[in-house]
N, CA, C and O of each residue as an XYZ file, in Angstrom:
200
protein
N       0.372     -4.117     29.753
C       0.800     -3.648     28.461
C       1.224     -4.250     27.229
O       1.978     -3.757     26.390
N       0.544     -5.595     27.208
C       1.091     -6.522     26.111
C       0.841     -5.867     24.638
O       1.619     -6.010     23.694
N      -0.477     -5.064     24.597
C      -0.723     -4.484     23.375
C       0.323     -3.592     22.893
O       0.710     -3.649     21.726
N       0.826     -2.718     23.797
C       1.894     -1.719     23.488
C       3.056     -2.625     22.886
O       3.586     -2.233     21.846
N       3.443     -3.697     23.415
C       4.490     -4.532     22.967
C       4.187     -5.215     21.462
O       4.992     -5.278     20.533
N       3.020     -5.630     21.475
C       2.638     -6.487     20.200
C       2.479     -5.473     18.883
O       2.740     -5.833     17.736
N       2.069     -4.320     19.200
C       1.788     -3.440     18.010
C       3.100     -3.238     17.080
O       2.938     -3.414     15.872
N       4.332     -2.897     17.531
C       5.357     -3.037     16.856
C       5.782     -4.085     16.110
O       6.270     -3.957     14.987
N       5.606     -5.240     16.740
C       5.776     -6.611     16.178
C       4.937     -6.746     15.191
O       5.417     -7.277     14.189
N       3.549     -6.360     15.133
C       2.693     -6.553     14.035
C       3.064     -5.793     12.796
O       3.054     -6.231     11.645
N       3.420     -4.483     13.234
C       3.840     -3.520     12.163
C       5.112     -4.194     11.401
O       5.157     -4.234     10.171
N       6.066     -4.681     12.170
C       7.150     -5.265     11.676
C       6.911     -6.377     10.505
O       7.430     -6.458      9.392
N       6.028     -7.131     11.088
C       5.556     -8.417     10.305
C       4.715     -7.862      8.913
O       4.820     -8.375      7.799
N       3.996     -6.876      9.205
C       3.242     -6.269      7.919
C       4.275     -5.657      7.017
O       4.093     -5.718      5.801
N       5.405     -5.037      7.537
C       6.523     -4.497      6.650
C       7.185     -5.569      6.029
O       7.599     -5.477      4.873
N       7.313     -6.569      6.709
C       8.161     -7.780      5.976
C       7.310     -8.316      4.901
O       7.823     -8.516      3.800
N       5.843     -8.614      5.135
C       5.014     -8.861      4.116
C       5.005     -8.127      2.748
O       5.079     -8.624      1.624
N       4.900     -6.869      3.101
C       4.889     -5.790      1.855
C       6.323     -5.879      1.193
O       6.363     -5.708     -0.025
N       7.513     -6.130      1.872
C       8.759     -6.277      1.288
C       8.704     -7.545      0.478
O       9.217     -7.555     -0.641
N       8.127     -8.593      0.960
C       8.005     -9.840      0.051
C       7.121     -9.565     -1.189
O       7.457     -9.987     -2.296
N       6.190     -8.981     -1.028
C       5.368     -8.524     -2.229
C       6.125     -7.730     -3.134
O       6.169     -7.994     -4.336
N       6.790     -6.665     -2.561
C       7.604     -5.782     -3.286
C       8.718     -6.456     -4.099
O       9.072     -5.978     -5.177
N       9.259     -7.538     -3.598
C      10.310     -8.060     -4.346
C       9.852     -8.889     -5.355
O      10.698     -9.269     -6.165
N       8.516     -9.319     -5.515
C       7.997    -10.012     -6.481
C       7.581     -9.185     -7.722
O       7.236     -9.686     -8.792
N       7.661     -7.727     -7.428
C       7.175     -6.973     -8.537
C       8.318     -6.494     -9.214
O       9.451     -6.832     -8.870
N       8.073     -5.659    -10.239
C       9.271     -5.194    -10.896
C      10.149     -4.231    -10.100
O       9.699     -3.748     -9.060
N      11.302     -3.941    -10.500
C      12.290     -2.946     -9.824
C      11.611     -1.777     -9.406
O      11.659     -1.381     -8.242
N      10.897     -1.131    -10.422
C      10.358      0.093    -10.036
C       9.259      0.201     -9.022
O       9.113      1.133     -8.231
N       8.449     -0.942     -9.148
C       7.532     -0.882     -8.044
C       8.123     -1.282     -6.702
O       7.634     -0.848     -5.659
N       9.180     -2.113     -6.712
C       9.868     -2.498     -5.411
C      10.394     -1.224     -4.761
O      10.313     -0.972     -3.559
N      10.950     -0.438     -5.711
C      11.448      0.976     -5.145
C      10.292      1.766     -4.382
O      10.437      2.231     -3.251
N       9.260      1.851     -5.055
C       8.090      2.573     -4.369
C       7.573      1.900     -3.144
O       7.326      2.582     -2.149
N       7.382      0.545     -3.144
C       6.993     -0.033     -1.829
C       8.099      0.079     -0.792
O       7.733      0.128      0.383
N       9.391      0.127     -1.058
C      10.325      0.184     -0.201
C      10.655      1.511      0.424
O      11.075      1.610      1.577
N      10.437      2.580     -0.427
C      10.894      4.015     -0.102
C       9.629      5.110      0.078
O       9.778      6.285      0.415
N       8.636      4.599     -0.159
C       7.372      5.583     -0.108
C       6.210      5.028      0.507
O       5.418      4.327     -0.122
N       6.070      5.336      1.806
C       5.019      4.792      2.709
C       4.014      5.790      3.101
O       3.330      5.616      4.109
N       3.886      6.869      2.325
C       2.694      7.781      2.857
C       1.302      7.088      2.536
O       1.299      6.101      1.800
N       0.420      7.453      2.935
C      -1.069      7.038      2.920
C      -1.456      7.175      1.364
O      -1.962      6.254      0.722
N      -1.147      8.470      0.832
C      -1.754      8.833     -0.558
C      -0.820      7.808     -1.624
O      -1.326      7.375     -2.660
N       0.734      7.455     -1.184
C       1.312      6.651     -2.001
C       0.730      5.276     -1.972
O       0.543      4.689     -3.038
N       0.458      4.773     -0.938
C      -0.482      3.481     -0.859
C      -1.652      3.441     -1.582
O      -1.914      2.428     -2.231
N      -2.458      4.464     -1.569
C      -3.593      4.532     -2.246
C      -3.394      4.518     -3.908
O      -4.169      3.939     -4.669
N      -2.084      5.343     -4.368
C      -1.737      5.274     -5.743
C      -1.521      4.165     -6.069
O      -2.026      3.796     -7.129
N      -0.807      3.342     -5.398
C      -0.252      2.049     -5.777
C      -1.515      0.896     -5.901
O      -1.508      0.002     -6.747
N      -2.426      1.065     -5.053
C      -3.703      0.188     -4.947
C      -4.362      0.462     -6.280
O      -4.690     -0.415     -7.079
N      -4.532      1.831     -6.450
C      -5.378      2.271     -7.664
C      -4.593      1.598     -9.041
O      -5.133      0.877     -9.880
N      -3.415      1.966     -9.025
C      -2.296      1.323    -10.297
C      -2.450     -0.131    -10.403
O      -2.492     -0.653    -11.517
N      -2.547     -0.888     -9.230
C      -2.585     -2.236     -9.446
C      -3.818     -2.890     -9.649
O      -3.846     -4.087     -9.936
N      -4.954     -2.135     -9.510
C      -6.307     -2.689     -9.581
C      -6.729     -2.255    -11.097
O      -7.839     -2.553    -11.539
C-alpha cells in the first residue's frame, strides 16, 4: 500500500508549491490560489495568466 501513503504526501508537496507561487503573485491572486481550489477556478486562473 505504499502508493496510498505517497499520494497525500505528493498532494501536500503540490499544495506547498502552489502556495509558494501564490506568495509571489499579487495579494488578490494569492487569495484566489489559497482559498479557491475548484477545477473551474484553476482553469480560470490559467486562462488569466496566459
